Amino acid sequence: MNPLWLGLVLTAVKLVVVLAALLTMAAYMVWVERRLLARMQLRLGPNRVGWFGLLQPLADVIKMLAKEDTVPAQADRWVFLLAPAVTACMALLTFAVVPFGPPLSLFGQEVPMVVSDLNIGVLFFLGLSSLGVYGVALGGWASSSKFALMGAVRGLAQLISYELSMSLALVPVLMLAGSFSLSDIVAAQAEVPFVVYAPVSFAIFLVSILAESRRTPFDLPEAESELVAGYHTEYSGMRFGLYFVGEYINMIVLGALTTVLFLGGWHGPWLPGLAWFLLKVGALAFFFIWVRGTLPRLRYDQVMHLGWKVLLPLALVNLLVTAGILLGVRA
Amino acid sequence: MPTLTIDEREVSVPAGASVLEAAEALGITVPHFCYHKALGAVGACRLCAVEIQAGPQHGLRMACLVEARDGMVVSTTAPAATGMRRAVIEYLMLNHPHDCPVCDEGGECQLQDMTVAGGHGVRRYRGKKRTFPNQELGPFVEQEMNRCIQCYRCVRTYRDYAGGHDFGVLGVRQRVAYGRFRPGRLESPYSGNLVDVCPTGVFTDKTVRFRARVWDMQCAPSVCPHCSLGCATWPWARYRELLRVSGREGPRTNGFFLCDRGRFGSGHANHPDRPRTPRLDGRELGWPEALEALRERLTKLTWAHGPGAVGLLTSGRASLESARALGLLGQALGGAPVVCEPHPRRDRAVRALVAELGQLGRDQEDVRQSDCLLLAGLDPEGEAPMLALAARQAVRRGARAAVWDPRPDRLPFPARRIARLPEALLEALARPDGRAPDGLEAAERESYAETRAALQAAERPVLLGGADLLGPRGVRLLLAAARALSRPGRACGLSLALPGPDSFGGALLCPDGPDADELLAGIEAGRVRALVCLEADPLSEHPDPARVAAALGRLELLVVLDHLPTASAARAHAVLPTTAAAEMDGAFVNHAGRLQGFARVYSAGLPIRVTGQGAHPPREFRPDTPGELPQPGWAVLAALAGEPVELGELRAELARSEPRLAGLAGLVAGGPGVQLALEPSARERPDTPAEPGVAEGELALLSVEALFGSEPLSARAAPVAGVASEDALALCPADAARLGLGEGEPARLRSALGEAVLPVRLAPGLAPGFALVQRRFGGPLEGFAPGGGPIACRIEKGGAR
Amino acid sequence: MTLWRSIRGTLAALGVTLKAIFRRPATIPYPEVKRVPAPRYRARIVLTRDPRGGERCVACHLCSAACPVNCISMQAAEGPDGRRYAAWFRINFSRCIFCGLCAEACPTLAIQMTPDYELCRRDPLELVFEKEDLLVEDGGKDRDYDFYRHAGIGVAQARGEGSEEEPPADVRSLLP
């Protein structure tokens, strides 16, 4: 078979498999989160639909699809309709550069377990996560509602603030790996994961992606106790569903990136690579849920304080120190 | 003006006021039972104890009995006073049956309030309670003697204030009970005041027994629509049903009390046959369609036959605004004139009064304060019951009273009486020399001279009259007499009972339109083709029902706006339902020219008692209210004229166009009202011709109103249905003997009003030569419309009844 | 040391939630497992009867006056023996907040609350209970109380024969 054709077919197969796996995982993340949160609060959680409530995500999807898709009378119609898709698409696209397993030999060809192994994978991720802001900003703006607008404004400020420290926390990793390609970064962690070399970077990155994913304790853009539902107040039906599922895809994608950048990706003893990868992502997802079940929402000034006065200086200092050490070691 | 200190606050009160009244002026309520503003203090309940700490008296005193003096220092909260009050209320509660849950007074009970205020909570006495037997006191008042606290308010109201004779106090020791000597209906026409005055639940309103709690009822300040006096009332409604009426404090009018007609005669608003849907040619329609169709037909008739083709008729029942809106409809129809009363003689009498009254009009308060009264041709029990109560208060204060009337004396006070038609006497009184008319007996001449002298000598004389008997000529003579008795700086007032609550206002708005006879002549000549009746019932109010019936039959279009199922409404091509007084905002001008506003108590609708058929309300959801269609008369008429207005706009327009009604702009319901700035008309006073007398051998028939059932409102009130007087023909014994008739024997009465066979009742007080009937709806006397004065009649024996 | 305290506080909180995951949930799976409420539980309202089997309710309107959500309405009427009773009595349970103020206000112990908390209907009109739905054949919590034995107006017994009454006085007697 023509290698070009084979490559195209394999890429298509990978695309479909990854997309399906990602969406299913996102849907079941909802179920896992609800069950876990419930247990943390001494409740049972969804346990009625199917065995242990396992069909709950399906029921939710059917419900949301069946609901009326309302558009406020004063809304900027087209922007309003498209904004949810932006969030979900950006989250999905990010996964294109994430290597999730060791390369596979298939039909005599080495098939990398990544949809597209870009040599600027990290930049691609940073760019997409910046674009993801538009989903929040446009949705809140187009709703023509004060709650939505305030949520959007908060989201913008918060995402821009934490993007800085997140990017800066990545620089030591890039210096350690010497590459922008995520596959290379994973390969560089074959022996020791970077979390050992750059623990401060890891901590800053972890806090920053919590803020980037707009989850507790950084869920100010949708703070239900103050802003009803923040930027997606006016959304209903599957458009709300896109925002909702986007958040969970984001959670998985960010977990996967943390795994790739700091936890050695699919590397690990005894178990196959894919299993390690999933385990590490699952642990991080559990961490996300655990934090949500524990910590209350920060006040707005506290969020800004943490971002600009704590994480950013810390990331800069960390960058200098790591660079200094690296210079010393390599010299 | 003594100035005293009560609870460390200073207050100045008029001389003679009690400490309790002074405290009231400060807004401090000293608990009390037996004291009542209108009845005064007797110090029987011992509850209003206060401590007087400095001043002419010292120590624990009854606040209602101590006159306020300069320099007094009073404490209502001193331990001695509160301790005494707690002890008193505890012993007043010793024999109380503790049955508040099944007592109708609950919620508005002074005993409940004072028990709480006095601080008595737990019963310590372990002995047995004294009980009493109850009495059956007729259809209005329910008695439960066990609840009594012996404050004597009932006796003081019934006997002292209202002059009743059949109610009193019996027993000794702690067996003091209040009631009639024998069970039976309370005879006084003011018996309902027992309900208002009793501080606890001994006397409750039997007509609304167990119907509602006071806190569940809607109420608003209103004006009584049953006669022309304009007494202040509180109508109470629940579940879209007008349940009861209680007296409101009207300082210028009724004081505190009400007559039984005003109190129990308001069931007409709940009449089952009352029109509730617009009806046109037998079909029920919504408002827009009905009004559209009617407007088109009225306009077509006006175009085809000129503006006179539509006749407009109202009555004293319609509110001032409705009467004005009828006038505006006339203007919209090219100038159709308004007839303001279906009875032409009444109409002329009212217009004569309104034209010439000026500032001579006197309210009930002026009558109460008067020192000399002349009642000329007034039968208060039928025409204006509260006027007699007001006159009684004047007489109790020492005023002299004289009565010139051929009818039997039913007044609650003593008066010198001349049993003759008052016309000749008034004519004499109006003459400068005041010489007695010819034909009087010696005693009568003496009585006349005495009365005239007393009226001339009095400080605040008031002439009282009834428009029904006096007629236009009598009213003019009464006015002339009042003017003749007035001196500069001291006017002789005048208080004339009129047919309806807004008769005065209606006549004010159309001082010189045609009367009902001219209207009928127009219909008979074919000039008038359509008639709009606003809360008027010409079929039962005109003295010639047969002629009215024939005339109505000639009409191309008869439109009746009413809230009563009247005879005219039954014959109308179109019936437009209006609201009763309690269901609308509006204003009446009372008999003395006082403009008073009334507020809407509840919205018209089918009572839950009807929609639920006695059981629970229907189990259904609906966005509207059943039977909610009736609209105020003015709103219907304005819509019919094609120019819907708000009440405020209508009132502002009325105040602009009629300067005498300028007070309408700032009128508030519940206030004292506005005395209209009336000027006697500058026109030459027409010399009204004397009415045709009664020929020899004929008796003069007087058809008058009874307390209940004679006027259209109380006649349709369920609570008084069983109380209306029996139809009877009253004759003086001499006349009866001459005709060979005895008590109870049937007699055939023939007159211009109609024919009837009635049992004879001997009335010794009736002047010879007169026959008296009381009109009653729903009987043989329904067509005997009052207001016609004495008319010739023939009475003969027998005939099957 | 603020930093240390913050970190320790955060970690301790994370520990608490982690431990909670392994504890038994407090939730009861309702329709399969039903909790048995205490006898004084405030749920469905009933109208009880006096020891002689008559309706205790005298339609005094105190419950409807006390009701903060105005869910009680009634109409009083007079029976042939002068007894005041409710011609109709309606509780709208779709409005009721089960606060118990009506039962507390009731002077005749007629209105009482039961532990029957299962009050769900598909049609809100079915939650509007009429008198016949509310009446029970029982005296409820105080079976021996009879209001008319104590209220001295002679309905359940002749006048002056109540438990704390003397026979009716003869008002025409002048004896001291």
Short mmCIF file of N, CA and C in Angstrom, two decimals, chain B residues 27-74:
data_model
loop_
_atom_site.label_atom_id
_atom_site.label_comp_id
_atom_site.label_asym_id
_atom_site.label_seq_id
_atom_site.Cartn_x
_atom_site.Cartn_y
_atom_site.Cartn_z
N GLY B 27 -53.41 60.05 71.92
CA GLY B 27 -53.18 58.75 71.31
C GLY B 27 -52.97 57.64 72.32
N ILE B 28 -53.24 57.93 73.59
CA ILE B 28 -53.12 56.90 74.62
C ILE B 28 -54.51 56.32 74.87
N THR B 29 -54.65 55.03 74.68
CA THR B 29 -55.95 54.42 74.93
C THR B 29 -55.97 53.87 76.35
N VAL B 30 -56.80 54.46 77.18
CA VAL B 30 -57.00 53.90 78.51
C VAL B 30 -58.08 52.82 78.36
N PRO B 31 -57.79 51.59 78.78
CA PRO B 31 -58.80 50.54 78.61
C PRO B 31 -60.14 50.94 79.23
N HIS B 32 -61.23 50.66 78.53
CA HIS B 32 -62.54 51.04 79.05
C HIS B 32 -63.61 50.20 78.37
N PHE B 33 -64.76 50.10 79.03
CA PHE B 33 -65.92 49.43 78.44
C PHE B 33 -67.13 50.34 78.39
N CYS B 34 -67.49 50.90 79.53
CA CYS B 34 -68.79 51.56 79.59
C CYS B 34 -68.74 52.94 78.96
N TYR B 35 -67.57 53.55 78.92
CA TYR B 35 -67.48 54.85 78.28
C TYR B 35 -67.64 54.70 76.77
N HIS B 36 -68.43 55.60 76.18
CA HIS B 36 -68.57 55.64 74.73
C HIS B 36 -68.72 57.10 74.37
N LYS B 37 -68.06 57.51 73.30
CA LYS B 37 -68.03 58.93 72.94
C LYS B 37 -69.43 59.53 72.88
N ALA B 38 -70.36 58.77 72.30
CA ALA B 38 -71.70 59.32 72.13
C ALA B 38 -72.55 59.14 73.38
N LEU B 39 -72.20 58.16 74.21
CA LEU B 39 -73.06 57.86 75.36
C LEU B 39 -72.54 58.49 76.64
N GLY B 40 -71.29 58.88 76.63
CA GLY B 40 -70.72 59.47 77.82
C GLY B 40 -70.23 58.41 78.79
N ALA B 41 -69.93 58.84 80.00
CA ALA B 41 -69.34 57.95 80.99
C ALA B 41 -70.34 57.68 82.10
N VAL B 42 -70.31 56.47 82.65
CA VAL B 42 -71.11 56.18 83.83
C VAL B 42 -70.26 55.56 84.93
N GLY B 43 -69.04 55.16 84.61
CA GLY B 43 -68.17 54.59 85.63
C GLY B 43 -68.65 53.24 86.12
N ALA B 44 -69.24 52.45 85.25
CA ALA B 44 -69.79 51.17 85.68
C ALA B 44 -68.78 50.04 85.61
N CYS B 45 -67.82 50.12 84.69
CA CYS B 45 -66.96 48.95 84.50
C CYS B 45 -65.71 49.01 85.35
N ARG B 46 -65.34 50.15 85.84
CA ARG B 46 -64.17 50.36 86.72
C ARG B 46 -62.86 49.97 86.05
N LEU B 47 -62.81 49.98 84.74
CA LEU B 47 -61.59 49.52 84.08
C LEU B 47 -60.62 50.66 83.77
N CYS B 48 -61.14 51.89 83.63
CA CYS B 48 -60.28 52.95 83.12
C CYS B 48 -59.50 53.63 84.24
N ALA B 49 -59.07 52.85 85.22
CA ALA B 49 -58.37 53.44 86.36
C ALA B 49 -57.05 54.06 85.92
N VAL B 50 -56.81 55.27 86.41
CA VAL B 50 -55.51 55.92 86.22
C VAL B 50 -55.11 56.50 87.57
N GLU B 51 -53.83 56.78 87.71
CA GLU B 51 -53.39 57.40 88.95
C GLU B 51 -53.17 58.88 88.69
N ILE B 52 -53.82 59.70 89.49
CA ILE B 52 -53.63 61.14 89.38
C ILE B 52 -52.61 61.53 90.44
N GLN B 53 -51.48 62.05 89.98
CA GLN B 53 -50.36 62.25 90.88
C GLN B 53 -50.26 63.67 91.39
N ALA B 54 -50.85 64.63 90.68
CA ALA B 54 -50.85 66.00 91.17
C ALA B 54 -52.05 66.70 90.59
N GLY B 55 -52.51 67.77 91.23
CA GLY B 55 -53.66 68.49 90.72
C GLY B 55 -54.78 68.48 91.75
N PRO B 56 -55.97 68.85 91.30
CA PRO B 56 -57.08 68.97 92.27
C PRO B 56 -57.44 67.65 92.93
N GLN B 57 -57.23 66.52 92.26
CA GLN B 57 -57.53 65.24 92.88
C GLN B 57 -56.27 64.41 92.98
N HIS B 58 -56.30 63.43 93.86
CA HIS B 58 -55.13 62.58 94.02
C HIS B 58 -55.55 61.13 94.06
N GLY B 59 -54.66 60.27 93.62
CA GLY B 59 -54.88 58.85 93.80
C GLY B 59 -55.54 58.19 92.62
N LEU B 60 -56.01 56.98 92.86
CA LEU B 60 -56.58 56.15 91.81
C LEU B 60 -57.98 56.67 91.47
N ARG B 61 -58.21 57.00 90.22
CA ARG B 61 -59.50 57.53 89.81
C ARG B 61 -59.93 56.87 88.50
N MET B 62 -61.23 56.95 88.23
CA MET B 62 -61.75 56.48 86.95
C MET B 62 -61.56 57.60 85.93
N ALA B 63 -60.78 57.32 84.89
CA ALA B 63 -60.42 58.38 83.94
C ALA B 63 -61.63 58.96 83.24
N CYS B 64 -62.69 58.16 83.07
CA CYS B 64 -63.83 58.65 82.32
C CYS B 64 -64.69 59.59 83.15
N LEU B 65 -64.53 59.54 84.48
CA LEU B 65 -65.39 60.34 85.35
C LEU B 65 -64.71 61.62 85.82
N VAL B 66 -63.38 61.69 85.71
CA VAL B 66 -62.67 62.85 86.24
C VAL B 66 -62.52 63.87 85.13
N GLU B 67 -62.96 65.08 85.44
CA GLU B 67 -62.84 66.14 84.45
C GLU B 67 -61.40 66.61 84.39
N ALA B 68 -60.91 66.84 83.18
CA ALA B 68 -59.52 67.29 83.04
C ALA B 68 -59.41 68.72 83.55
N ARG B 69 -58.41 68.94 84.40
CA ARG B 69 -58.20 70.27 84.98
C ARG B 69 -56.77 70.70 84.72
N ASP B 70 -56.58 71.99 84.81
CA ASP B 70 -55.23 72.54 84.66
C ASP B 70 -54.29 71.95 85.71
N GLY B 71 -53.09 71.62 85.27
CA GLY B 71 -52.06 71.22 86.22
C GLY B 71 -52.14 69.80 86.70
N MET B 72 -53.09 69.04 86.17
CA MET B 72 -53.16 67.63 86.58
C MET B 72 -51.96 66.86 86.04
N VAL B 73 -51.46 65.94 86.84
CA VAL B 73 -50.43 65.02 86.35
C VAL B 73 -51.00 63.61 86.48
N VAL B 74 -51.15 62.96 85.35
CA VAL B 74 -51.83 61.67 85.32
C VAL B 74 -50.87 60.61 84.82
#
